[in-house]
Amino acid sequence: MMTGTGYARSQRGEEEKKEEGKEAQEAVPEQKRVEKKKVPPKGPPPVAMVDASHLGGFVNIDATDQIAGRLCSKVAKLILGGKRVTVVNAERALISGARNSVIRQWMERLEISSRVNPIYGPIHPRRPDTILRRMVRGMVPRRKPKGAAAMKRLRIYIGVPEEMKAMNFGRFEDAQATRPIPVYITVKELSKNLGWSG
């Protein structure tokens, strides 16, 4: 145990500091805590602009004036999440890029075939609905069971089928065309150049 004047002085000094601290706390009125409001993080809007809660997992989408690549990525995410997705007006979807270069690239793709027997594939889609379906297929793990099951939940139509005309169709906000529509090439125009006779 420590003894002596030095120890006594240090004890007195600590007691004085404690008393000063108490007096200072009593003199200053209690400040109310200001709660900061939580700001939602900035980022892209949610995937589905379509409310599928009342449809029991069925999502209907109109592809009119939607960028095909962005539309297909959203659809791929939905079907992998277990939703049943129906896309109508596939021929009105848009492909961004210079018209001539887009057509030239797709024409070059048609030349890829088996050297032994071209009937073995690859089979190149020419119809608007099959073009969009192939785009979605490239965005899911189609060789795995979950990817194969996801593709079975997808339906794509040219135009609007008679039995679906009374239904409500949604669109994806961030897949909407941002430039004037004539700047883009439609999937229908591309299909016509690939040899589709529809």
mmCIF file of C-alpha atoms in Angstrom:
data_model
loop_
_atom_site.group_PDB
_atom_site.id
_atom_site.type_symbol
_atom_site.label_atom_id
_atom_site.label_comp_id
_atom_site.label_asym_id
_atom_site.label_seq_id
_atom_site.Cartn_x
_atom_site.Cartn_y
_atom_site.Cartn_z
ATOM 1 C CA MET A 1 0.000 0.000 0.000
ATOM 2 C CA MET A 2 1.310 3.439 -0.945
ATOM 3 C CA THR A 3 1.855 6.020 1.816
ATOM 4 C CA GLY A 4 3.235 9.539 2.009
ATOM 5 C CA THR A 5 2.377 13.066 1.009
ATOM 6 C CA GLY A 6 2.637 12.406 -2.751
ATOM 7 C CA TYR A 7 -0.036 9.729 -2.623
ATOM 8 C CA ALA A 8 -2.339 11.938 -0.464
ATOM 9 C CA ARG A 9 -1.975 14.840 -2.924
ATOM 10 C CA SER A 10 -2.843 12.642 -5.892
ATOM 11 C CA GLN A 11 -5.952 11.320 -4.103
ATOM 12 C CA ARG A 12 -7.091 14.886 -3.270
ATOM 13 C CA GLY A 13 -6.510 15.936 -6.911
ATOM 14 C CA GLU A 14 -8.677 13.089 -8.240
ATOM 15 C CA GLU A 15 -11.499 13.913 -5.805
ATOM 16 C CA GLU A 16 -11.411 17.599 -6.828
ATOM 17 C CA LYS A 17 -11.602 16.665 -10.514
ATOM 18 C CA LYS A 18 -14.641 14.448 -9.875
ATOM 19 C CA GLU A 19 -16.416 17.268 -8.011
ATOM 20 C CA GLU A 20 -15.656 19.763 -10.810
ATOM 21 C CA GLY A 21 -17.032 17.304 -13.375
ATOM 22 C CA LYS A 22 -20.285 16.898 -11.401
ATOM 23 C CA GLU A 23 -20.729 20.696 -11.102
ATOM 24 C CA ALA A 24 -20.165 21.136 -14.847
ATOM 25 C CA GLN A 25 -22.772 18.452 -15.644
ATOM 26 C CA GLU A 26 -25.344 20.125 -13.363
ATOM 27 C CA ALA A 27 -24.669 23.574 -14.885
ATOM 28 C CA VAL A 28 -25.154 22.435 -18.523
ATOM 29 C CA PRO A 29 -28.829 21.662 -19.377
ATOM 30 C CA GLU A 30 -29.497 18.292 -20.999
ATOM 31 C CA GLN A 31 -29.524 18.539 -24.791
ATOM 32 C CA LYS A 32 -32.128 16.585 -26.701
ATOM 33 C CA ARG A 33 -30.703 13.984 -29.034
ATOM 34 C CA VAL A 34 -31.498 14.743 -32.651
ATOM 35 C CA GLU A 35 -32.265 11.543 -34.549
ATOM 36 C CA LYS A 36 -30.950 11.481 -38.093
ATOM 37 C CA LYS A 37 -33.393 10.419 -40.755
ATOM 38 C CA LYS A 38 -32.341 7.354 -42.684
ATOM 39 C CA VAL A 39 -31.828 8.202 -46.351
ATOM 40 C CA PRO A 40 -32.464 5.298 -48.745
ATOM 41 C CA PRO A 41 -29.348 4.361 -50.770
ATOM 42 C CA LYS A 42 -29.152 5.736 -54.283
ATOM 43 C CA GLY A 43 -29.179 3.198 -57.083
ATOM 44 C CA PRO A 44 -31.208 1.742 -59.933
ATOM 45 C CA PRO A 45 -34.946 1.285 -59.420
ATOM 46 C CA PRO A 46 -36.196 -2.146 -58.355
ATOM 47 C CA VAL A 47 -36.127 -4.816 -61.023
ATOM 48 C CA ALA A 48 -39.837 -5.201 -61.569
ATOM 49 C CA MET A 49 -41.874 -2.111 -62.199
ATOM 50 C CA VAL A 50 -44.685 -4.648 -62.428
ATOM 51 C CA ASP A 51 -46.605 -5.502 -59.257
ATOM 52 C CA ALA A 52 -46.813 -9.294 -59.302
ATOM 53 C CA SER A 53 -48.221 -9.715 -55.768
ATOM 54 C CA HIS A 54 -51.866 -9.815 -56.854
ATOM 55 C CA LEU A 55 -51.043 -11.999 -59.877
ATOM 56 C CA GLY A 56 -49.751 -14.910 -57.800
ATOM 57 C CA GLY A 57 -46.266 -14.852 -59.319
ATOM 58 C CA PHE A 58 -47.367 -14.145 -62.901
ATOM 59 C CA VAL A 59 -45.772 -11.091 -64.541
ATOM 60 C CA ASN A 60 -46.988 -9.714 -67.889
ATOM 61 C CA ILE A 61 -44.659 -7.389 -69.770
ATOM 62 C CA ASP A 62 -45.108 -5.322 -72.920
ATOM 63 C CA ALA A 63 -41.856 -5.121 -74.917
ATOM 64 C CA THR A 64 -42.964 -2.063 -76.939
ATOM 65 C CA ASP A 65 -40.181 0.580 -77.044
ATOM 66 C CA GLN A 66 -38.052 -1.359 -74.543
ATOM 67 C CA ILE A 67 -34.325 -1.948 -75.155
ATOM 68 C CA ALA A 68 -34.098 -5.682 -75.885
ATOM 69 C CA GLY A 69 -30.895 -6.387 -73.920
ATOM 70 C CA ARG A 70 -32.027 -4.625 -70.758
ATOM 71 C CA LEU A 71 -35.505 -6.124 -71.016
ATOM 72 C CA CYS A 72 -34.082 -9.651 -71.335
ATOM 73 C CA SER A 73 -31.747 -9.192 -68.340
ATOM 74 C CA LYS A 74 -34.706 -8.153 -66.159
ATOM 75 C CA VAL A 75 -36.801 -11.061 -67.440
ATOM 76 C CA ALA A 76 -33.933 -13.498 -66.753
ATOM 77 C CA LYS A 77 -33.719 -12.281 -63.156
ATOM 78 C CA LEU A 78 -37.475 -12.666 -62.676
ATOM 79 C CA ILE A 79 -37.694 -16.218 -64.025
ATOM 80 C CA LEU A 80 -34.672 -17.273 -61.971
ATOM 81 C CA GLY A 81 -36.516 -15.867 -58.954
ATOM 82 C CA GLY A 82 -39.460 -18.190 -59.593
ATOM 83 C CA LYS A 83 -41.840 -15.824 -61.445
ATOM 84 C CA ARG A 84 -43.771 -16.892 -64.525
ATOM 85 C CA VAL A 85 -43.145 -14.189 -67.120
ATOM 86 C CA THR A 86 -45.108 -13.480 -70.295
ATOM 87 C CA VAL A 87 -43.702 -10.998 -72.819
ATOM 88 C CA VAL A 88 -45.921 -9.658 -75.620
ATOM 89 C CA ASN A 89 -45.182 -7.468 -78.673
ATOM 90 C CA ALA A 90 -41.715 -9.014 -79.044
ATOM 91 C CA GLU A 91 -41.402 -7.540 -82.545
ATOM 92 C CA ARG A 92 -41.613 -3.978 -81.119
ATOM 93 C CA ALA A 93 -38.567 -4.326 -78.856
ATOM 94 C CA LEU A 94 -35.614 -2.138 -79.823
ATOM 95 C CA ILE A 95 -31.951 -2.908 -80.446
ATOM 96 C CA SER A 96 -29.492 -0.064 -79.898
ATOM 97 C CA GLY A 97 -26.675 0.636 -82.313
ATOM 98 C CA ALA A 98 -26.207 1.768 -85.885
ATOM 99 C CA ARG A 99 -28.802 0.053 -88.106
ATOM 100 C CA ASN A 100 -26.365 -1.186 -90.766
ATOM 101 C CA SER A 101 -23.784 -2.520 -88.297
ATOM 102 C CA VAL A 102 -26.443 -4.359 -86.243
ATOM 103 C CA ILE A 103 -27.803 -6.087 -89.370
ATOM 104 C CA ARG A 104 -24.290 -6.909 -90.603
ATOM 105 C CA GLN A 105 -23.301 -8.501 -87.275
ATOM 106 C CA TRP A 106 -26.428 -10.667 -87.199
ATOM 107 C CA MET A 107 -25.918 -11.705 -90.831
ATOM 108 C CA GLU A 108 -22.347 -12.770 -90.009
ATOM 109 C CA ARG A 109 -23.718 -14.867 -87.151
ATOM 110 C CA LEU A 110 -25.930 -16.767 -89.608
ATOM 111 C CA GLU A 111 -22.811 -18.021 -91.403
ATOM 112 C CA ILE A 112 -21.649 -19.968 -88.306
ATOM 113 C CA SER A 113 -22.546 -23.615 -88.915
ATOM 114 C CA SER A 114 -21.264 -27.159 -88.582
ATOM 115 C CA ARG A 115 -18.676 -28.046 -91.260
ATOM 116 C CA VAL A 116 -19.777 -31.672 -91.290
ATOM 117 C CA ASN A 117 -23.505 -31.099 -91.679
ATOM 118 C CA PRO A 118 -25.114 -27.655 -91.229
ATOM 119 C CA ILE A 119 -28.362 -29.249 -90.017
ATOM 120 C CA TYR A 120 -26.589 -30.168 -86.761
ATOM 121 C CA GLY A 121 -26.522 -26.499 -85.780
ATOM 122 C CA PRO A 122 -26.180 -24.085 -84.314
ATOM 123 C CA ILE A 123 -29.792 -23.216 -85.165
ATOM 124 C CA HIS A 124 -30.072 -19.444 -85.579
ATOM 125 C CA PRO A 125 -33.339 -17.742 -84.599
ATOM 126 C CA ARG A 126 -34.975 -15.453 -87.159
ATOM 127 C CA ARG A 127 -38.426 -14.750 -85.659
ATOM 128 C CA PRO A 128 -38.758 -11.864 -83.136
ATOM 129 C CA ASP A 129 -40.028 -14.089 -80.313
ATOM 130 C CA THR A 130 -37.251 -16.660 -80.786
ATOM 131 C CA ILE A 131 -34.617 -13.900 -80.966
ATOM 132 C CA LEU A 132 -35.706 -12.552 -77.567
ATOM 133 C CA ARG A 133 -35.956 -16.079 -76.167
ATOM 134 C CA ARG A 134 -32.368 -16.803 -77.255
ATOM 135 C CA MET A 135 -31.239 -13.531 -75.608
ATOM 136 C CA VAL A 136 -32.825 -14.565 -72.292
ATOM 137 C CA ARG A 137 -31.411 -18.087 -72.625
ATOM 138 C CA GLY A 138 -27.918 -16.618 -72.849
ATOM 139 C CA MET A 139 -28.452 -14.886 -69.488
ATOM 140 C CA VAL A 140 -29.447 -17.955 -67.442
ATOM 141 C CA PRO A 141 -27.411 -21.075 -66.577
ATOM 142 C CA ARG A 142 -29.441 -23.165 -69.028
ATOM 143 C CA ARG A 143 -27.356 -26.339 -68.602
ATOM 144 C CA LYS A 144 -28.113 -26.447 -64.874
ATOM 145 C CA PRO A 145 -31.477 -27.642 -63.500
ATOM 146 C CA LYS A 146 -32.427 -24.187 -62.149
ATOM 147 C CA GLY A 147 -31.735 -22.572 -65.541
ATOM 148 C CA ALA A 148 -33.721 -25.209 -67.449
ATOM 149 C CA ALA A 149 -36.636 -24.822 -65.004
ATOM 150 C CA ALA A 150 -36.449 -21.019 -65.340
ATOM 151 C CA MET A 151 -36.744 -21.178 -69.143
ATOM 152 C CA LYS A 152 -39.946 -23.234 -68.799
ATOM 153 C CA ARG A 153 -41.483 -20.299 -66.898
ATOM 154 C CA LEU A 154 -41.010 -17.929 -69.865
ATOM 155 C CA ARG A 155 -43.528 -17.227 -72.648
ATOM 156 C CA ILE A 156 -42.811 -14.742 -75.469
ATOM 157 C CA TYR A 157 -45.374 -13.787 -78.118
ATOM 158 C CA ILE A 158 -45.447 -11.784 -81.345
ATOM 159 C CA GLY A 159 -48.240 -9.255 -80.854
ATOM 160 C CA VAL A 160 -50.840 -9.836 -78.122
ATOM 161 C CA PRO A 161 -52.727 -13.162 -78.075
ATOM 162 C CA GLU A 162 -56.523 -12.882 -78.178
ATOM 163 C CA GLU A 163 -56.993 -14.395 -74.719
ATOM 164 C CA MET A 164 -54.553 -11.864 -73.147
ATOM 165 C CA LYS A 165 -55.959 -8.631 -74.566
ATOM 166 C CA ALA A 166 -57.919 -7.846 -71.382
ATOM 167 C CA MET A 167 -54.818 -8.183 -69.149
ATOM 168 C CA ASN A 168 -52.677 -5.343 -67.812
ATOM 169 C CA PHE A 169 -49.073 -5.225 -68.995
ATOM 170 C CA GLY A 170 -46.197 -3.505 -67.240
ATOM 171 C CA ARG A 171 -42.838 -2.187 -68.389
ATOM 172 C CA PHE A 172 -39.381 -1.742 -66.920
ATOM 173 C CA GLU A 173 -38.525 1.897 -66.303
ATOM 174 C CA ASP A 174 -34.773 1.561 -66.841
ATOM 175 C CA ALA A 175 -35.238 -0.509 -70.021
ATOM 176 C CA GLN A 176 -37.249 2.270 -71.685
ATOM 177 C CA ALA A 177 -35.714 3.911 -74.781
ATOM 178 C CA THR A 178 -34.013 7.199 -73.868
ATOM 179 C CA ARG A 179 -33.398 8.474 -77.417
ATOM 180 C CA PRO A 180 -35.901 9.044 -80.242
ATOM 181 C CA ILE A 181 -37.365 5.714 -81.447
ATOM 182 C CA PRO A 182 -36.195 6.090 -85.122
ATOM 183 C CA VAL A 183 -32.584 5.992 -83.869
ATOM 184 C CA TYR A 184 -33.018 2.318 -82.901
ATOM 185 C CA ILE A 185 -33.749 -0.749 -85.017
ATOM 186 C CA THR A 186 -36.759 -2.852 -84.058
ATOM 187 C CA VAL A 187 -36.539 -6.611 -83.655
ATOM 188 C CA LYS A 188 -39.157 -6.893 -86.421
ATOM 189 C CA GLU A 189 -36.955 -5.003 -88.892
ATOM 190 C CA LEU A 190 -33.961 -7.121 -87.932
ATOM 191 C CA SER A 191 -35.988 -10.323 -88.398
ATOM 192 C CA LYS A 192 -37.095 -9.226 -91.885
ATOM 193 C CA ASN A 193 -33.441 -8.704 -92.856
ATOM 194 C CA LEU A 194 -32.550 -12.149 -91.489
ATOM 195 C CA GLY A 195 -35.157 -13.812 -93.721
ATOM 196 C CA TRP A 196 -38.290 -13.927 -91.538
ATOM 197 C CA SER A 197 -41.370 -13.741 -93.743
ATOM 198 C CA GLY A 198 -43.899 -12.878 -90.998
#
